[in-house]
PDB file of C-alpha atoms in Angstrom:
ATOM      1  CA  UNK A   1     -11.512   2.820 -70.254  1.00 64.00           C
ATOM      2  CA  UNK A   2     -14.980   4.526 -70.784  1.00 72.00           C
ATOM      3  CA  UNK A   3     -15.354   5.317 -66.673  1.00 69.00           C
ATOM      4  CA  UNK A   4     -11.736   6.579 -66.969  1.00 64.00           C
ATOM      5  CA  UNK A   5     -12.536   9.100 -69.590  1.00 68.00           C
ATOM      6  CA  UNK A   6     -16.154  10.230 -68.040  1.00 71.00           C
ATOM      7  CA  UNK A   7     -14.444  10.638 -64.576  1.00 66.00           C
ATOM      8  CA  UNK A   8     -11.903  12.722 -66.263  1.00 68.00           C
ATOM      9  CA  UNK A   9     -14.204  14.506 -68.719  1.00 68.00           C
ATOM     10  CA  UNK A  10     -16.121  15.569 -64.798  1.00 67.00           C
ATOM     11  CA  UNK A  11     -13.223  16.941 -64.109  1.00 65.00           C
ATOM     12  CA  UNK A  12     -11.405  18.968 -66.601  1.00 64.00           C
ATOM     13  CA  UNK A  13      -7.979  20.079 -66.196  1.00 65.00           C
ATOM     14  CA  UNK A  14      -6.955  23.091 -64.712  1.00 63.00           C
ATOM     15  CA  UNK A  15      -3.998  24.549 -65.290  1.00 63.00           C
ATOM     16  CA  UNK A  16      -1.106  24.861 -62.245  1.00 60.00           C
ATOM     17  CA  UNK A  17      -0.284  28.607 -62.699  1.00 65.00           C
ATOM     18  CA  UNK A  18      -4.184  29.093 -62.638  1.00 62.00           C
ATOM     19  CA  UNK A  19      -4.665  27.053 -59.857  1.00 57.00           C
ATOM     20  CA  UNK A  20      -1.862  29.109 -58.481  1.00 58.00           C
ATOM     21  CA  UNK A  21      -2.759  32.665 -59.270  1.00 61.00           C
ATOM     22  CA  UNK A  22      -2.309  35.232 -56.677  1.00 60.00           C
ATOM     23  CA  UNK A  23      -5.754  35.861 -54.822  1.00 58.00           C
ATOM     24  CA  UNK A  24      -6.856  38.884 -55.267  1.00 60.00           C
ATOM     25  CA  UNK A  25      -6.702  41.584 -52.082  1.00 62.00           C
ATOM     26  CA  UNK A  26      -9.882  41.584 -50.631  1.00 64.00           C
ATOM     27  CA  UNK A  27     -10.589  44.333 -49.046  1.00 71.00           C
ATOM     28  CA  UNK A  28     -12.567  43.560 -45.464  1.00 76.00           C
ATOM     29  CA  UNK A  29     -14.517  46.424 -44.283  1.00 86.00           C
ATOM     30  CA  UNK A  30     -15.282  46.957 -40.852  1.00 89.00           C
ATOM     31  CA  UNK A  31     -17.972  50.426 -41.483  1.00 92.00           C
ATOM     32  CA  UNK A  32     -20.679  48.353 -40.719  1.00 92.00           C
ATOM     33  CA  UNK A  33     -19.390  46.940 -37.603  1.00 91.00           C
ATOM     34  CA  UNK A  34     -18.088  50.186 -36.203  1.00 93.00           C
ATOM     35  CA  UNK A  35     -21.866  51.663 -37.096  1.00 94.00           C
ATOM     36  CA  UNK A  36     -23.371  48.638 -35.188  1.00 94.00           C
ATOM     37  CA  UNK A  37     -20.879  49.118 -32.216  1.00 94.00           C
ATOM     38  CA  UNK A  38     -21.259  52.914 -31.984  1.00 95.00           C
ATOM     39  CA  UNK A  39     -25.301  52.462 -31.986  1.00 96.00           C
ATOM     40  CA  UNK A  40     -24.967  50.612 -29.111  1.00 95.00           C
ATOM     41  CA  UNK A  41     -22.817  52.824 -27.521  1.00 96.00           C
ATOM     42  CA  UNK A  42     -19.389  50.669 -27.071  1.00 95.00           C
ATOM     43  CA  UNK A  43     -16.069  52.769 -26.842  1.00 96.00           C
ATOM     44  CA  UNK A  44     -14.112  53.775 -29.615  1.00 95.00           C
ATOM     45  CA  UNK A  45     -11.227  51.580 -27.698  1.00 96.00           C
ATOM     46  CA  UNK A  46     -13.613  48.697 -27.509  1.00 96.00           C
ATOM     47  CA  UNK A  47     -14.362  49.089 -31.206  1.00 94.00           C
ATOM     48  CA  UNK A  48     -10.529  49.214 -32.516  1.00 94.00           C
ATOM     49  CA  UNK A  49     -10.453  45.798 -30.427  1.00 95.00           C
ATOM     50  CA  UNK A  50     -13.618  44.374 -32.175  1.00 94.00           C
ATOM     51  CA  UNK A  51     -12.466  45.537 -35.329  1.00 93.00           C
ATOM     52  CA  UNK A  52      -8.529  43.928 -34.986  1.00 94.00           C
ATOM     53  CA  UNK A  53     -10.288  40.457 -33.885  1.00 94.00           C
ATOM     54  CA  UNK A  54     -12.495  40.541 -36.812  1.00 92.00           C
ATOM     55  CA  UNK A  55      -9.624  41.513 -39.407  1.00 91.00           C
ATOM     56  CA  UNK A  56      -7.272  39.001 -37.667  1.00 92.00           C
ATOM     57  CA  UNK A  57      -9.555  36.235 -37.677  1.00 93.00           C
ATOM     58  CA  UNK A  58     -10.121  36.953 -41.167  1.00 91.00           C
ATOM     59  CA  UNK A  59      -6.786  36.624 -42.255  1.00 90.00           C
ATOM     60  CA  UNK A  60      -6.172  33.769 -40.523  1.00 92.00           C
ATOM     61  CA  UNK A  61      -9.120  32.041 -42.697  1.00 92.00           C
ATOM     62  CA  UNK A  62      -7.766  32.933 -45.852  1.00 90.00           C
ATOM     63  CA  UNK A  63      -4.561  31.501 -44.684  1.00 91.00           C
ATOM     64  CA  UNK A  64      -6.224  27.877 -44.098  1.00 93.00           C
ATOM     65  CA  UNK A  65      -8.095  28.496 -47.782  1.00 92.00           C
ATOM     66  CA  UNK A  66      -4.031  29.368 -49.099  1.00 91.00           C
ATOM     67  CA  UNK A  67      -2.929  26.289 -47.967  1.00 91.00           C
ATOM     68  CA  UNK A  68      -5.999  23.884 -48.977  1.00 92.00           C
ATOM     69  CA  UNK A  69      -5.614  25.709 -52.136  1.00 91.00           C
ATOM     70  CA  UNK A  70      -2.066  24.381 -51.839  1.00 91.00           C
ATOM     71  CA  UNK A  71      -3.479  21.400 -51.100  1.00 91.00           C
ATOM     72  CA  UNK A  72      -5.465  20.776 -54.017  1.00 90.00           C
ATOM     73  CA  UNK A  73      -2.576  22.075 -56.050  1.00 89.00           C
ATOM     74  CA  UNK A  74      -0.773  18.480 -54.733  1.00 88.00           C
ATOM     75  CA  UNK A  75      -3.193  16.276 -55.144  1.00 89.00           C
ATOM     76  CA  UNK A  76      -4.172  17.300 -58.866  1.00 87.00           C
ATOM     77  CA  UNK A  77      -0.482  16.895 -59.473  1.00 84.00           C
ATOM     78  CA  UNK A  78      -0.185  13.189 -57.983  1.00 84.00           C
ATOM     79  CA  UNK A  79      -3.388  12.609 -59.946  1.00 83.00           C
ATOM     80  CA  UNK A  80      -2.009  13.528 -63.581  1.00 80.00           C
ATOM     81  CA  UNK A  81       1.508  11.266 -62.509  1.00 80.00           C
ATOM     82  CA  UNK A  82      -0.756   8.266 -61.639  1.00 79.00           C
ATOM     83  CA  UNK A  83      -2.790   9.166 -64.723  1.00 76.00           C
ATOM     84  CA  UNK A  84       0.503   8.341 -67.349  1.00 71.00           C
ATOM     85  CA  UNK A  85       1.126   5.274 -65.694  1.00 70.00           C
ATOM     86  CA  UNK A  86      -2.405   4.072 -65.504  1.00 69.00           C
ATOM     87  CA  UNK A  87      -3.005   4.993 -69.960  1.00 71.00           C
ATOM     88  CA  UNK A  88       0.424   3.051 -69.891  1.00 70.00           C
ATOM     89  CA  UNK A  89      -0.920   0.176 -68.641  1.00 72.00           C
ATOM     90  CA  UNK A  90      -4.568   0.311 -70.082  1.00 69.00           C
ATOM     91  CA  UNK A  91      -2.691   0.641 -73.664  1.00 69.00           C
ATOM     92  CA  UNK A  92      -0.725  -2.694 -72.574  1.00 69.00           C
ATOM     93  CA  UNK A  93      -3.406  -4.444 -71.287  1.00 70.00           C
ATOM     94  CA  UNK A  94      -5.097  -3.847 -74.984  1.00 67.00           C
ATOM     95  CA  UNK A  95      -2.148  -4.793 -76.948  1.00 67.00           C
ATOM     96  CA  UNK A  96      -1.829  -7.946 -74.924  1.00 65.00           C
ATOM     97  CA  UNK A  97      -5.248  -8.614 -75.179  1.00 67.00           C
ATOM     98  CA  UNK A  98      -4.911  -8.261 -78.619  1.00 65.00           C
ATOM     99  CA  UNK A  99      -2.213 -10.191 -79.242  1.00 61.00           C
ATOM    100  CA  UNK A 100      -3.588 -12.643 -77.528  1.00 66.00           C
ATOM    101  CA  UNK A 101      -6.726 -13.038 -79.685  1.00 65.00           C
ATOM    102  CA  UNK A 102      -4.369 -13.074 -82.770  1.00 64.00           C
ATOM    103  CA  UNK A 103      -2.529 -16.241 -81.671  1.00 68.00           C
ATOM    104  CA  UNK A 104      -5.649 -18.238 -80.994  1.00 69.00           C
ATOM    105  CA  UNK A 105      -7.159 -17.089 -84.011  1.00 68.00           C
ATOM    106  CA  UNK A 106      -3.902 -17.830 -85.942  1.00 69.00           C
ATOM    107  CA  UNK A 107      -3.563 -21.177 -84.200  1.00 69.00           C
ATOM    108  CA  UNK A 108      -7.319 -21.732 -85.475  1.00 70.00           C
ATOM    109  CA  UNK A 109      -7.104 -21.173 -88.595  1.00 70.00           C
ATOM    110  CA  UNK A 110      -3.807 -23.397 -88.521  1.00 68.00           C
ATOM    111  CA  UNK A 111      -5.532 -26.529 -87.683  1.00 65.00           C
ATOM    112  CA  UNK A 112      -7.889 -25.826 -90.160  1.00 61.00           C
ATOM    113  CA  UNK A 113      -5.964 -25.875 -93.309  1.00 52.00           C
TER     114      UNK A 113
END
């Protein structure tokens, strides 16, 4: 029960609407590729082009972060459902345990008197 509640105390609960929260626009700027581009004399044409690569293969990254995001999201939720289940059964374990220990010692004391 101990490991259970220092595993969970390394990980504290976030909440889903956090973990959810809209990412903030990020602005990408392109200035100081354009700058770089133009120094070395590329076309303007040729820098549009190096620009739209960059900005598409930047949102395509944030994409795959939006869906591990998602992801995580999942898992934490299957986590806290096998959490309940697991207390559940920790709890019973004790009581049986328990009750166990209070019939032998019952029984004891039994054949004593």
């Amino acid at each position: 029960m101990e490991a259970l509640q220092t595993v969970k105390d390394m990980f504290p609960r976030i909440s889903n609407s956090d973990l959810m929260a809209p990412v903030d626009n990020v602005a990408v700027s392109t200035e100081k590729l354009r700058l770089r581009l133009m120094e070395e004399g590329v076309s303007e044409e040729a820098i549009r082009d190096s620009e739209q690569i960059m900005k598409n293969e930047y949102a395509a990254l944030q994409n795959q972060l939006l869906l591990l995001k998602q992801k995580q999201v999942a898992l934490i939720d299957t986590l806290r459902q096998l959490e309940v289940p697991l207390m559940k059964s920790r709890k019973l374990e004790a009581n049986q345990t328990g009750y166990s220990w209070w019939i032998s010692t019952t029984a004891q004391k039994a054949g004593h008197s």
